[in-house]
Amino acid sequence: MGQITVFSGPERRRRWNDEQRLQILTEAFAPGACPTEVARRHEISTGQLYTWRSKLLVDAPPAPDDGHGPGFAEAVVINGGDSPLPCSSAAIVIDLPRGRRITIFPSASPALTAAALKALR
């Protein structure tokens, strides 16, 4: 006859409520924080942090448009004369979240410009 082992005691799998998850995520993704260090401190894997974050972003209601999120921007065309723009000045500057910026110069080919703008969609 076979042998059966019964494990008793506290459950091995930990349960995190929403408040605890949000507190850990806020700590992990605060400016200057290291998610790996926060995960070690709370004895969870970094994969768990990123899973919680992605689920939070999917389940979150859409944020109101405060002008800082993606969307349409007003374009203003200024007729500055017939002189061509120097290559050192940008034709299009797009500021992205987290301090990133895309700069498109007048010398860029139309195909390259179209590819860069399609990538932003």
Coordinates of C-alpha atoms in Angstrom, one line a residue, residues 39-82:
A39 CA 10.8 42.9 -4.3
R40 CA 13.6 41.4 -2.2
R41 CA 12.5 43.4 0.8
H42 CA 8.9 42.1 0.5
E43 CA 10.1 38.6 -0.5
I44 CA 8.4 38.5 -3.9
S45 CA 9.8 38.1 -7.4
T46 CA 10.2 41.0 -9.7
G47 CA 7.9 39.2 -12.1
Q48 CA 5.2 39.4 -9.6
L49 CA 5.7 43.2 -9.3
Y50 CA 5.4 43.6 -13.1
T51 CA 2.3 41.3 -13.2
W52 CA 0.6 43.3 -10.5
R53 CA 1.5 46.6 -12.4
S54 CA 0.1 45.3 -15.7
K55 CA -3.1 44.1 -14.1
L56 CA -3.5 47.4 -12.4
L57 CA -3.0 49.3 -15.6
V58 CA -5.5 47.1 -17.5
D59 CA -8.2 47.3 -14.7
A60 CA -7.8 51.0 -14.1
P61 CA -10.5 53.3 -15.4
P62 CA -9.3 55.6 -18.1
A63 CA -7.7 58.7 -16.7
P64 CA -9.2 62.1 -17.5
D65 CA -7.4 64.0 -20.3
D66 CA -5.2 66.5 -18.4
G67 CA -3.1 67.3 -21.5
H68 CA -0.2 65.1 -20.4
G69 CA -1.3 61.8 -21.8
P70 CA -1.2 60.7 -25.4
G71 CA -3.7 62.3 -27.8
F72 CA -3.9 64.9 -30.4
A73 CA -2.0 68.2 -30.2
E74 CA -2.7 71.4 -32.0
A75 CA -0.3 72.1 -34.8
V76 CA 0.5 75.7 -35.7
V77 CA 2.1 76.4 -39.1
I78 CA 4.0 79.7 -39.2
N79 CA 4.8 81.1 -42.7
G80 CA 8.3 82.3 -42.1
G81 CA 9.1 83.2 -45.6
D82 CA 10.8 81.4 -48.4

